[in-house]
Amino acid sequence: MIGLISATAAGAAARDRLAAAWPDRTRVYEGPAGEAVRAAFAECDRLVCFLATGATVRLLAPLLGDKAADPGVVCVDEGGRFAVSLVGGHGGGANELAYEVAELLGAEPVVTTATDAVGLAGLDALGLPAEGAVAAVSRALLDGEPVALEAEVAWPLPPVPFAEQGAYTVRLTDRAVRPGPREVLLRPPSLVVGVGASRGAPVEEVLGLIEETLREAGLSVRSVAELATVDAKSEEPGIVAAAGRLGVPLVTYPAGELAAVSVPNPSDAPLAAVGTPSVAEAAALRNGGELLAPKRKSATTPAMATCAVVRRPGRGRLAVVGLGPGARDLLTPRAAAELRRASVLVGLDQYVDQIRDLVRPGTRVLESGLGAEEERARTAVAEAREGHAVALIGSGDAGVYAMASPALAEASDDIDVVGVPGVTAALAAGAVLGAPLGHDHVSISLSDLHTPWEVIERRVRAAAEADIVVTFYNPRSRGRDWQLPKALAVLSDHREPETPVGVVRNASRPDESARLTTLAGLDPATVDMMTVVTVGNTATRNIAGRMVTPRGYRWQHAPEGAR
């Protein structure tokens, strides 16, 4: 919950804008500012104070304790000009909140955390618990000193400029070890604990068995990702409470699924009780992994709990990112976030150049030229399979004549795949032209490099017969100069010569150009591969120099006042 505190009418107005935008995330604290800050600090995980920074600092000072536990605090000035990340930038989430508040209020985010200021991913902001000399190792990274990564467990990380060797170390491990004086331990959520329990097993027995099993296996409780058990035990109080105390989810599976899992220590007892010869081992192994601690029973007589621990494989992450048509302000915030998150960036060289300034230090960039789409797709998937966080970029929307199709054709269920939509060339061109896509429309690529011309022509003819607005991608190149005239001829069999046609080159880019012509007046020689051609349907009109397709055919015949 985000606590909102203000002291003036102007502050209250901005406060109320946040409260209205985030009704489920915020709570307004009324009354004197000092009392409101104290109450919100105790009850919320983040605060936004619409106060002067000096006043906010004085109110917060007596309340501050441990930066790992204190809420993050953002301070917004009286004029709503700045959203300042004041306390808990990384651990408290204030940096992220400052950007969110600034975007909503139209303010400027102010983030002074050293790593953020130079574009580095903070070690305490990688999404993993961090232990050890976080400040010293972060300072070494900032100073350009070599910091080595020792990955005992493969896990996708955001980009950090690690070296092969160095006086400082970041160790990615789920083992119960202590960090050295110049070392940071990152705890990946790699451990799945399978549990079984008799009815009424006390939480102390279940939790004690889990902690003892982890300790004897030399594993860190901070790397436990989840508890897993059979559906029949989904409401067993001791198991539910153990998951709650560990702060991890409880995942359950049907007995039939667990019965199909091969385990080293099956038993007749659980088979008779819940329908599977194994609960703890089978639940832990349900999604694969390495059995680190075989089933063991609690020490009570009779034993009321069982436990097993599995290290699940680290899954790489492939984000297929659409960059939009080219303008930076048409790059979505989600796409920008994925670019910052990726430790490996794969893309066409000219697209990489567009967003190179957004790439964080430490990101490995794999770029190639035109015609290497399948190679880039294979490379991106291979990097994800090695456990990396990968961003595969494409222009427009990556799923439209771009990289999503070849990448997903290569990918299997051994990696996580995230699609990030982008503004397509057709949409960008449509916005320039007016409203040509107001009714049913279709996009057709005229490139026959991957699709036989016979298939393309059949699709153009179907669109023509169906009276659908058509946007042509890849309309004409030096080596392909006859396809566009042929496609226009097909459309001409079903549409009048005066049918509006919009031609947009480099939509949304500095050298954008656009013109509105007709089906009979379009000269194909003026079109190239950087151009999008949109041909209207029989209802499309040129209205005040804009290309408009009505939302319905009745629109063009309706009385003026009824439109």
Coordinates of C-alpha atoms in Angstrom, one line a residue:
M1 CA 0.0 0.0 0.0
I2 CA 1.2 3.5 -0.8
G3 CA 0.5 6.2 1.8
L4 CA -0.3 9.7 0.5
I5 CA 0.4 12.7 2.7
S6 CA -0.2 16.4 1.9
A7 CA -0.2 19.7 3.9
T8 CA -1.6 22.2 1.5
A9 CA -4.5 22.6 -1.0
A10 CA -2.2 22.3 -4.0
G11 CA -0.6 19.2 -2.5
A12 CA -4.0 17.7 -1.8
A13 CA -5.1 18.2 -5.4
A14 CA -2.1 16.3 -6.7
R15 CA -2.5 13.7 -3.9
D16 CA -6.1 13.2 -5.0
R17 CA -5.1 12.7 -8.6
L18 CA -2.9 9.8 -7.5
A19 CA -5.6 8.4 -5.3
A20 CA -8.1 8.5 -8.1
A21 CA -5.6 6.8 -10.5
W22 CA -4.6 4.1 -8.1
P23 CA -7.6 3.4 -5.9
D24 CA -6.5 -0.1 -5.0
R25 CA -2.8 0.9 -4.3
T26 CA -3.1 4.0 -2.2
R27 CA -4.4 5.3 1.1
V28 CA -4.8 8.9 2.0
Y29 CA -3.6 10.1 5.4
E30 CA -5.4 13.2 6.7
G31 CA -4.5 15.4 9.6
P32 CA -1.2 17.1 10.7
A33 CA 1.7 16.1 8.4
G34 CA 3.8 14.7 11.3
E35 CA 1.1 12.4 12.5
A36 CA 0.2 11.3 9.0
V37 CA 3.8 10.5 8.1
R38 CA 4.3 8.5 11.3
A39 CA 1.1 6.5 10.7
A40 CA 1.8 5.9 7.0
F41 CA 5.4 4.9 7.7
A42 CA 4.2 2.2 10.1
E43 CA 1.4 0.9 7.9
C44 CA 2.6 1.2 4.3
D45 CA 5.4 -0.2 2.2
R46 CA 5.8 3.1 0.3
L47 CA 4.9 6.8 0.8
V48 CA 4.4 9.8 -1.4
C49 CA 4.7 13.0 0.6
F50 CA 3.5 16.2 -1.1
L51 CA 5.8 18.3 1.1
A52 CA 9.1 20.2 0.9
T53 CA 12.1 17.8 1.0
G54 CA 13.5 19.5 4.1
A55 CA 10.2 19.1 6.0
T56 CA 9.9 15.5 4.8
V57 CA 13.5 14.7 5.9
R58 CA 12.9 16.1 9.4
L59 CA 9.7 14.1 9.8
L60 CA 11.3 10.9 8.6
A61 CA 14.6 11.1 10.5
P62 CA 13.3 9.7 13.8
L63 CA 11.5 6.9 12.0
L64 CA 14.4 5.5 9.9
G65 CA 15.8 2.2 11.0
D66 CA 17.0 -0.5 8.5
K67 CA 17.1 0.4 4.8
A68 CA 16.2 -3.2 4.0
A69 CA 12.9 -2.8 5.9
D70 CA 12.0 0.9 5.8
P71 CA 9.4 1.9 3.2
G72 CA 10.4 3.8 0.1
V73 CA 9.6 7.5 0.2
V74 CA 8.9 9.8 -2.7
C75 CA 8.7 13.6 -2.2
V76 CA 6.7 15.8 -4.6
D77 CA 7.1 19.6 -4.5
E78 CA 4.3 22.1 -4.1
G79 CA 4.3 22.9 -7.8
G80 CA 4.2 19.3 -8.9
R81 CA 7.4 19.8 -10.9
F82 CA 9.5 17.0 -9.4
A83 CA 9.0 13.5 -7.9
V84 CA 12.1 12.9 -5.8
S85 CA 13.2 9.4 -4.7
L86 CA 14.1 10.4 -1.1
V87 CA 14.5 7.1 0.9
G88 CA 14.6 3.5 -0.1
G89 CA 15.4 3.9 -3.7
H90 CA 16.1 0.2 -4.5
G91 CA 15.0 -1.8 -1.5
G92 CA 12.0 0.3 -0.7
G93 CA 10.9 0.7 -4.4
A94 CA 11.1 4.6 -4.3
N95 CA 13.1 4.9 -7.5
E96 CA 10.4 3.0 -9.5
L97 CA 7.6 4.8 -7.7
A98 CA 9.2 8.2 -8.5
Y99 CA 9.1 7.4 -12.2
E100 CA 5.4 6.2 -11.9
V101 CA 4.4 9.3 -10.0
A102 CA 6.2 11.6 -12.4
E103 CA 4.5 10.0 -15.4
L104 CA 1.1 10.4 -13.9
L105 CA 1.5 14.0 -12.7
G106 CA 3.6 15.2 -15.6
A107 CA 6.5 15.8 -13.3
E108 CA 10.3 15.2 -13.6
P109 CA 11.5 12.1 -11.8
V110 CA 14.6 12.8 -9.7
V111 CA 16.6 9.7 -8.9
T112 CA 20.1 10.2 -7.4
T113 CA 21.0 6.5 -6.6
A114 CA 24.5 6.2 -8.0
T115 CA 23.9 3.1 -10.1
D116 CA 20.7 4.5 -11.6
A117 CA 22.5 7.7 -12.4
V118 CA 25.0 5.9 -14.7
G119 CA 22.6 3.3 -16.0
L120 CA 23.9 0.4 -14.0
A121 CA 21.5 -2.2 -12.5
G122 CA 21.9 -2.0 -8.7
L123 CA 22.9 -5.3 -7.0
D124 CA 20.1 -4.8 -4.6
A125 CA 17.7 -4.2 -7.5
L126 CA 18.2 -7.4 -9.5
G127 CA 15.1 -9.0 -8.1
L128 CA 17.1 -11.5 -5.9
P129 CA 17.9 -11.4 -2.2
A130 CA 21.5 -9.9 -1.8
E131 CA 23.8 -10.6 1.1
G132 CA 27.3 -9.3 1.9
A133 CA 29.3 -6.3 0.8
V134 CA 26.6 -4.8 -1.4
A135 CA 27.8 -1.2 -1.0
A136 CA 31.5 -2.0 -1.5
V137 CA 30.9 -4.2 -4.6
S138 CA 28.5 -1.6 -6.1
R139 CA 31.1 1.0 -5.5
A140 CA 33.7 -1.1 -7.3
L141 CA 31.3 -1.5 -10.3
L142 CA 30.8 2.3 -10.3
D143 CA 34.5 2.9 -10.2
G144 CA 35.1 0.5 -13.1
E145 CA 37.0 -2.0 -11.0
P146 CA 36.7 -5.6 -12.2
V147 CA 34.0 -7.6 -10.5
A148 CA 33.7 -11.3 -11.2
L149 CA 30.5 -13.3 -11.4
E150 CA 30.6 -16.8 -10.1
A151 CA 27.3 -18.5 -11.1
E152 CA 26.9 -21.7 -9.3
V153 CA 23.3 -21.8 -10.5
A154 CA 22.3 -20.7 -14.0
W155 CA 19.7 -17.9 -13.6
P156 CA 18.7 -15.0 -15.9
L157 CA 20.1 -11.7 -14.6
P158 CA 19.8 -8.1 -15.8
P159 CA 22.9 -6.6 -17.4
V160 CA 25.9 -6.0 -15.1
P161 CA 29.4 -5.4 -16.4
F162 CA 31.0 -8.4 -14.8
A163 CA 34.6 -9.4 -15.5
E164 CA 36.1 -12.9 -15.7
Q165 CA 38.3 -12.2 -12.7
G166 CA 38.4 -9.5 -10.1
A167 CA 39.2 -8.5 -6.6
Y168 CA 35.4 -8.3 -5.9
T169 CA 32.9 -11.1 -6.5
V170 CA 29.2 -11.6 -7.0
R171 CA 28.3 -15.2 -6.4
L172 CA 25.0 -16.5 -7.6
T173 CA 24.3 -19.4 -5.3
D174 CA 21.6 -21.2 -3.3
R175 CA 24.0 -22.9 -0.9
A176 CA 24.2 -21.9 2.7
V177 CA 27.5 -20.1 2.6
R178 CA 28.7 -16.8 4.1
P179 CA 29.9 -14.0 1.9
G180 CA 33.5 -12.9 1.9
P181 CA 34.6 -9.4 2.8
R182 CA 34.5 -8.3 -0.9
E183 CA 31.7 -10.5 -2.0
V184 CA 27.9 -10.3 -2.6
L185 CA 25.7 -13.4 -2.6
L186 CA 22.7 -13.4 -4.8
R187 CA 20.0 -15.9 -3.9
P188 CA 18.1 -17.2 -6.9
P189 CA 14.7 -18.7 -6.2
S190 CA 15.9 -22.1 -7.3
L191 CA 14.7 -24.5 -4.6
V192 CA 11.4 -26.3 -4.5
V193 CA 10.5 -28.0 -1.2
G194 CA 8.0 -30.9 -1.5
V195 CA 6.1 -31.5 1.7
G196 CA 3.7 -34.1 2.9
A197 CA 1.9 -34.2 6.3
S198 CA -0.6 -36.2 8.3
R199 CA -3.8 -34.5 9.2
G200 CA -3.2 -32.1 12.1
A201 CA 0.6 -32.0 11.7
P202 CA 1.6 -28.9 13.7
V203 CA 3.4 -26.1 11.8
E204 CA 6.4 -26.3 14.1
E205 CA 6.9 -29.9 13.0
V206 CA 6.5 -29.1 9.3
L207 CA 8.7 -26.0 9.4
G208 CA 11.3 -27.5 11.6
L209 CA 11.7 -30.5 9.2
I210 CA 12.1 -28.1 6.2
E211 CA 14.7 -26.0 8.0
E212 CA 16.6 -29.0 9.2
T213 CA 16.6 -30.6 5.8
L214 CA 17.9 -27.4 4.1
R215 CA 20.5 -27.0 6.8
E216 CA 21.8 -30.6 6.5
A217 CA 21.9 -30.3 2.7
G218 CA 23.8 -27.0 2.9
L219 CA 21.1 -25.0 1.3
S220 CA 19.9 -21.4 1.9
V221 CA 16.3 -20.9 3.0
R222 CA 16.4 -17.6 1.1
S223 CA 16.5 -19.6 -2.2
V224 CA 13.2 -21.5 -1.5
A225 CA 10.8 -20.5 -4.2
E226 CA 7.8 -22.5 -3.2
L227 CA 6.3 -25.4 -1.2
A228 CA 4.7 -28.1 -3.2
T229 CA 2.3 -30.8 -2.1
V230 CA -0.7 -32.8 -3.3
D231 CA -4.2 -31.2 -3.8
A232 CA -5.6 -33.1 -0.9
K233 CA -3.3 -31.2 1.4
S234 CA -4.0 -27.8 0.0
E235 CA -5.7 -26.6 3.2
E236 CA -3.7 -28.6 5.7
P237 CA -3.1 -25.9 8.4
G238 CA 0.5 -27.0 9.2
I239 CA 1.6 -26.8 5.5
V240 CA -0.3 -23.6 4.8
A241 CA 1.2 -21.9 7.9
A242 CA 4.8 -23.1 7.0
A243 CA 4.5 -21.6 3.5
G244 CA 3.2 -18.4 5.1
R245 CA 6.1 -18.2 7.6
L246 CA 8.6 -18.8 4.8
G247 CA 6.9 -16.2 2.7
V248 CA 6.6 -18.4 -0.4
P249 CA 3.5 -19.7 -2.3
L250 CA 2.0 -23.2 -1.7
V251 CA 1.6 -25.0 -5.0
T252 CA -0.5 -28.2 -5.2
Y253 CA -1.0 -30.9 -7.8
P254 CA -3.6 -33.6 -8.4
A255 CA -2.7 -37.0 -7.0
G256 CA -2.8 -38.5 -10.5
E257 CA -0.1 -36.1 -11.8
L258 CA 2.2 -36.9 -8.8
A259 CA 1.6 -40.6 -9.3
A260 CA 3.1 -40.3 -12.8
V261 CA 6.4 -38.8 -11.4
S262 CA 9.3 -41.2 -11.1
V263 CA 10.7 -41.0 -7.6
P264 CA 13.5 -42.9 -5.7
N265 CA 11.5 -43.5 -2.6
P266 CA 7.8 -44.5 -3.2
S267 CA 5.6 -45.7 -0.4
D268 CA 2.4 -47.5 0.1
A269 CA 1.2 -45.2 2.9
P270 CA 0.6 -42.1 0.8
L271 CA -0.8 -44.2 -2.0
A272 CA -3.5 -45.5 0.3
A273 CA -4.1 -42.1 1.9
V274 CA -4.2 -39.7 -1.0
G275 CA -3.8 -41.8 -4.2
T276 CA -0.1 -41.3 -5.0
P277 CA 3.0 -43.4 -3.9
S278 CA 4.9 -40.1 -3.3
V279 CA 3.9 -36.7 -2.1
A280 CA 7.1 -34.8 -1.0
E281 CA 9.5 -36.1 -3.7
A282 CA 6.9 -36.2 -6.5
A283 CA 5.7 -32.7 -5.7
A284 CA 9.2 -31.3 -5.6
L285 CA 10.1 -33.1 -8.9
R286 CA 6.8 -32.3 -10.7
N287 CA 8.4 -29.7 -13.0
G288 CA 11.8 -31.3 -13.3
G289 CA 15.1 -30.5 -11.6
E290 CA 17.8 -32.2 -9.4
L291 CA 16.8 -34.0 -6.2
L292 CA 19.2 -32.5 -3.7
A293 CA 17.6 -33.9 -0.5
P294 CA 15.6 -37.1 -0.9
K295 CA 12.5 -37.7 1.2
R296 CA 13.0 -37.6 4.9
K297 CA 10.6 -37.8 7.8
S298 CA 10.3 -35.6 10.9
A299 CA 11.8 -36.9 14.1
T300 CA 8.6 -37.2 16.1
T301 CA 6.9 -40.5 16.8
P302 CA 4.9 -41.1 14.8
A303 CA 6.4 -38.9 12.1
M304 CA 3.7 -36.5 10.9
A305 CA 5.6 -34.7 8.1
T306 CA 7.9 -35.5 5.1
C307 CA 10.1 -33.3 3.0
A308 CA 12.3 -33.3 -0.1
V309 CA 14.2 -30.6 -1.8
V310 CA 14.8 -30.1 -5.6
R311 CA 16.9 -27.5 -7.4
R312 CA 14.8 -26.5 -10.4
P313 CA 16.6 -25.5 -13.5
G314 CA 17.0 -21.8 -14.2
R315 CA 14.8 -20.9 -17.1
G316 CA 16.1 -18.4 -19.6
R317 CA 13.8 -15.5 -20.6
L318 CA 13.2 -14.4 -24.1
A319 CA 11.4 -11.0 -24.6
V320 CA 10.3 -10.4 -28.2
V321 CA 10.2 -6.6 -28.3
G322 CA 8.5 -4.3 -30.8
L323 CA 10.3 -1.0 -31.1
G324 CA 7.5 0.8 -32.9
P325 CA 7.8 2.7 -36.2
G326 CA 10.9 4.6 -35.2
A327 CA 10.0 7.7 -33.1
R328 CA 11.3 7.4 -29.6
D329 CA 8.0 8.6 -28.1
L330 CA 6.2 5.7 -29.8
L331 CA 8.5 3.2 -28.0
T332 CA 6.3 1.9 -25.2
P333 CA 7.5 2.0 -21.6
R334 CA 7.2 -1.7 -21.4
A335 CA 9.5 -2.1 -24.4
A336 CA 12.1 0.3 -22.8
A337 CA 11.9 -1.7 -19.5
E338 CA 12.6 -5.0 -21.3
L339 CA 15.6 -3.4 -23.0
R340 CA 17.0 -2.4 -19.6
R341 CA 16.3 -5.8 -18.2
A342 CA 18.0 -7.8 -20.9
S343 CA 21.6 -9.0 -20.5
V344 CA 21.7 -10.1 -24.2
L345 CA 20.2 -7.9 -27.0
V346 CA 19.7 -9.5 -30.4
G347 CA 18.6 -7.5 -33.4
L348 CA 19.1 -6.0 -36.9
D349 CA 22.0 -3.5 -36.8
Q350 CA 19.9 -0.5 -37.8
Y351 CA 17.3 -1.2 -35.2
V352 CA 20.0 -1.6 -32.5
D353 CA 21.3 1.8 -33.5
Q354 CA 17.9 3.3 -32.7
I355 CA 17.9 2.2 -29.1
R356 CA 21.6 1.9 -28.3
D357 CA 21.4 4.7 -25.7
L358 CA 18.8 2.7 -23.8
V359 CA 21.1 -0.4 -23.4
R360 CA 22.6 -0.7 -20.0
P361 CA 26.3 -1.2 -19.4
G362 CA 27.1 -4.9 -19.4
T363 CA 24.6 -5.8 -22.0
R364 CA 26.0 -8.1 -24.7
V365 CA 24.8 -6.9 -28.1
L366 CA 24.5 -9.4 -31.0
E367 CA 23.6 -7.5 -34.2
S368 CA 23.5 -8.6 -37.8
G369 CA 22.4 -7.2 -41.2
L370 CA 19.4 -7.7 -43.5
G371 CA 18.5 -11.2 -44.5
A372 CA 19.6 -12.9 -41.3
E373 CA 16.2 -13.1 -39.6
E374 CA 16.3 -16.8 -39.0
E375 CA 19.8 -16.7 -37.7
R376 CA 18.9 -13.9 -35.2
A377 CA 15.9 -16.0 -34.1
R378 CA 18.1 -19.1 -33.5
T379 CA 20.7 -17.0 -31.7
A380 CA 18.2 -15.4 -29.4
V381 CA 16.6 -18.7 -28.4
A382 CA 20.0 -20.4 -27.9
E383 CA 21.1 -17.5 -25.6
A384 CA 17.8 -17.9 -23.6
R385 CA 18.4 -21.7 -23.3
E386 CA 21.7 -20.9 -21.7
G387 CA 19.9 -19.1 -18.9
H388 CA 20.2 -15.5 -20.1
A389 CA 17.6 -12.7 -20.1
V390 CA 17.4 -12.0 -23.8
A391 CA 15.6 -9.2 -25.8
L392 CA 15.0 -9.9 -29.5
I393 CA 14.0 -6.6 -31.1
G394 CA 12.0 -5.8 -34.3
S395 CA 10.5 -2.7 -35.7
G396 CA 6.8 -1.9 -35.3
D397 CA 5.2 -4.8 -33.6
A398 CA 7.6 -7.8 -33.4
G399 CA 4.7 -10.1 -34.2
V400 CA 3.8 -8.4 -37.5
Y401 CA 6.2 -9.3 -40.4
A402 CA 9.0 -9.3 -37.8
M403 CA 10.9 -11.5 -35.4
A404 CA 8.3 -13.1 -33.2
S405 CA 7.3 -15.8 -35.7
P406 CA 10.7 -17.2 -36.5
A407 CA 11.7 -17.0 -32.8
L408 CA 8.7 -18.8 -31.5
A409 CA 9.1 -21.4 -34.2
E410 CA 12.5 -22.2 -32.7
A411 CA 11.5 -21.9 -29.0
S412 CA 10.2 -24.8 -26.9
D413 CA 8.8 -24.9 -23.4
D414 CA 12.2 -24.9 -21.8
I415 CA 12.4 -21.1 -21.8
D416 CA 10.0 -18.3 -20.8
V417 CA 8.8 -16.2 -23.6
V418 CA 7.3 -12.7 -23.3
G419 CA 5.8 -10.7 -26.1
V420 CA 6.0 -6.9 -25.9
P421 CA 3.7 -5.2 -28.4
G422 CA 4.6 -2.2 -30.5
V423 CA 3.0 0.4 -32.7
T424 CA 2.9 -1.0 -36.2
A425 CA 3.8 0.8 -39.4
A426 CA 0.2 0.4 -40.6
L427 CA -1.1 2.2 -37.4
A428 CA 1.6 4.9 -37.6
A429 CA 0.8 5.6 -41.3
G430 CA -2.9 5.5 -40.6
A431 CA -2.5 8.2 -37.9
V432 CA -0.6 10.4 -40.4
L433 CA -3.2 9.9 -43.1
G434 CA -6.3 10.4 -41.0
A435 CA -8.5 7.4 -40.2
P436 CA -8.2 5.0 -43.1
L437 CA -8.5 1.9 -40.9
G438 CA -11.8 2.9 -39.4
H439 CA -13.5 -0.3 -40.7
D440 CA -12.3 -3.8 -41.5
H441 CA -8.8 -3.8 -42.8
V442 CA -6.0 -6.2 -43.7
S443 CA -2.2 -6.0 -44.0
I444 CA -0.5 -7.8 -46.9
S445 CA 3.2 -8.0 -47.5
L446 CA 4.1 -7.9 -51.2
S447 CA 7.5 -9.5 -50.7
D448 CA 7.7 -12.9 -52.3
L449 CA 11.0 -13.8 -50.6
H450 CA 9.1 -16.1 -48.2
T451 CA 5.7 -16.4 -49.8
P452 CA 5.0 -17.4 -53.4
W453 CA 3.5 -14.7 -55.5
E454 CA 0.5 -16.9 -56.4
V455 CA -0.5 -17.0 -52.7
I456 CA 0.0 -13.2 -52.3
E457 CA -2.1 -12.5 -55.3
R458 CA -4.9 -14.7 -54.1
R459 CA -5.0 -12.9 -50.8
V460 CA -5.0 -9.5 -52.5
R461 CA -7.9 -10.7 -54.7
A462 CA -9.8 -11.9 -51.7
A463 CA -9.4 -8.5 -49.9
A464 CA -10.5 -6.8 -53.1
E465 CA -13.6 -8.9 -53.4
A466 CA -14.5 -8.5 -49.7
D467 CA -14.1 -4.7 -50.0
I468 CA -11.6 -4.5 -47.2
V469 CA -9.1 -1.6 -46.7
V470 CA -5.6 -3.0 -47.6
T471 CA -2.3 -1.8 -46.3
F472 CA 0.7 -3.0 -48.3
Y473 CA 4.0 -3.7 -46.5
N474 CA 7.2 -4.2 -48.5
P475 CA 5.5 -2.8 -51.5
R476 CA 8.5 -2.3 -53.9
S477 CA 12.3 -2.6 -54.0
R478 CA 14.9 -2.4 -56.6
G479 CA 14.7 -6.1 -57.3
R480 CA 10.9 -6.3 -57.0
D481 CA 9.3 -3.6 -59.1
W482 CA 6.3 -5.4 -60.6
Q483 CA 4.4 -6.7 -57.6
L484 CA 2.8 -3.4 -56.6
P485 CA 1.5 -2.6 -60.0
K486 CA 0.1 -6.1 -60.2
A487 CA -1.6 -5.8 -56.8
L488 CA -3.1 -2.4 -57.7
A489 CA -4.5 -3.9 -60.9
V490 CA -6.2 -6.6 -58.9
L491 CA -7.8 -4.0 -56.6
S492 CA -8.8 -1.9 -59.6
D493 CA -11.0 -4.7 -60.8
H494 CA -13.3 -4.1 -57.8
R495 CA -12.7 -0.4 -56.9
E496 CA -13.2 2.9 -58.7
P497 CA -10.2 4.8 -60.0
E498 CA -11.0 7.6 -57.5
T499 CA -10.6 5.3 -54.5
P500 CA -8.3 7.1 -52.0
V501 CA -4.8 5.8 -51.5
G502 CA -2.4 6.9 -48.8
V503 CA 1.3 6.7 -49.2
V504 CA 3.5 7.3 -46.1
R505 CA 7.3 7.0 -46.1
N506 CA 9.2 6.7 -42.8
A507 CA 6.2 7.2 -40.6
S508 CA 7.0 9.0 -37.4
R509 CA 10.6 9.5 -38.3
P510 CA 12.3 12.9 -38.9
D511 CA 12.1 12.5 -42.7
E512 CA 8.5 11.4 -42.7
S513 CA 6.5 12.2 -45.8
A514 CA 2.9 11.5 -46.7
R515 CA 0.6 12.1 -49.6
L516 CA -3.0 11.3 -50.5
T517 CA -3.7 10.2 -54.0
T518 CA -6.0 7.8 -55.8
L519 CA -5.9 4.3 -57.1
A520 CA -5.6 5.6 -60.7
G521 CA -3.2 8.4 -59.7
L522 CA -0.6 6.4 -57.7
D523 CA 2.8 6.1 -59.5
P524 CA 4.4 2.8 -58.2
A525 CA 7.8 4.2 -59.1
T526 CA 7.5 6.7 -56.2
V527 CA 7.2 3.9 -53.7
D528 CA 10.1 2.0 -51.9
M529 CA 10.6 -0.4 -49.0
M530 CA 10.4 2.4 -46.4
T531 CA 6.9 3.1 -47.6
V532 CA 3.5 1.9 -46.5
V533 CA 0.7 2.0 -49.0
T534 CA -3.0 2.0 -47.8
V535 CA -5.8 1.5 -50.3
G536 CA -9.3 2.4 -49.2
N537 CA -12.5 0.5 -49.7
T538 CA -15.6 1.7 -51.6
A539 CA -16.7 3.8 -48.6
T540 CA -13.3 5.5 -48.0
R541 CA -13.3 9.2 -48.7
N542 CA -10.9 12.2 -48.9
I543 CA -12.4 14.6 -46.4
A544 CA -10.5 17.9 -46.0
G545 CA -7.3 16.3 -47.2
R546 CA -7.6 13.3 -44.8
M547 CA -8.2 9.7 -45.7
V548 CA -11.4 8.5 -43.8
T549 CA -13.0 5.1 -43.8
P550 CA -16.4 5.3 -42.1
R551 CA -17.1 2.9 -39.2
G552 CA -20.2 1.6 -41.0
Y553 CA -21.6 1.9 -44.5
R554 CA -24.7 3.5 -43.2
W555 CA -22.6 6.5 -42.0
Q556 CA -22.2 7.9 -45.5
H557 CA -25.9 8.0 -46.1
A558 CA -27.1 9.1 -42.6
P559 CA -28.5 12.6 -42.0
E560 CA -25.9 15.1 -40.9
G561 CA -27.3 15.4 -37.3
A562 CA -27.3 11.6 -36.9
R563 CA -23.6 11.1 -37.6

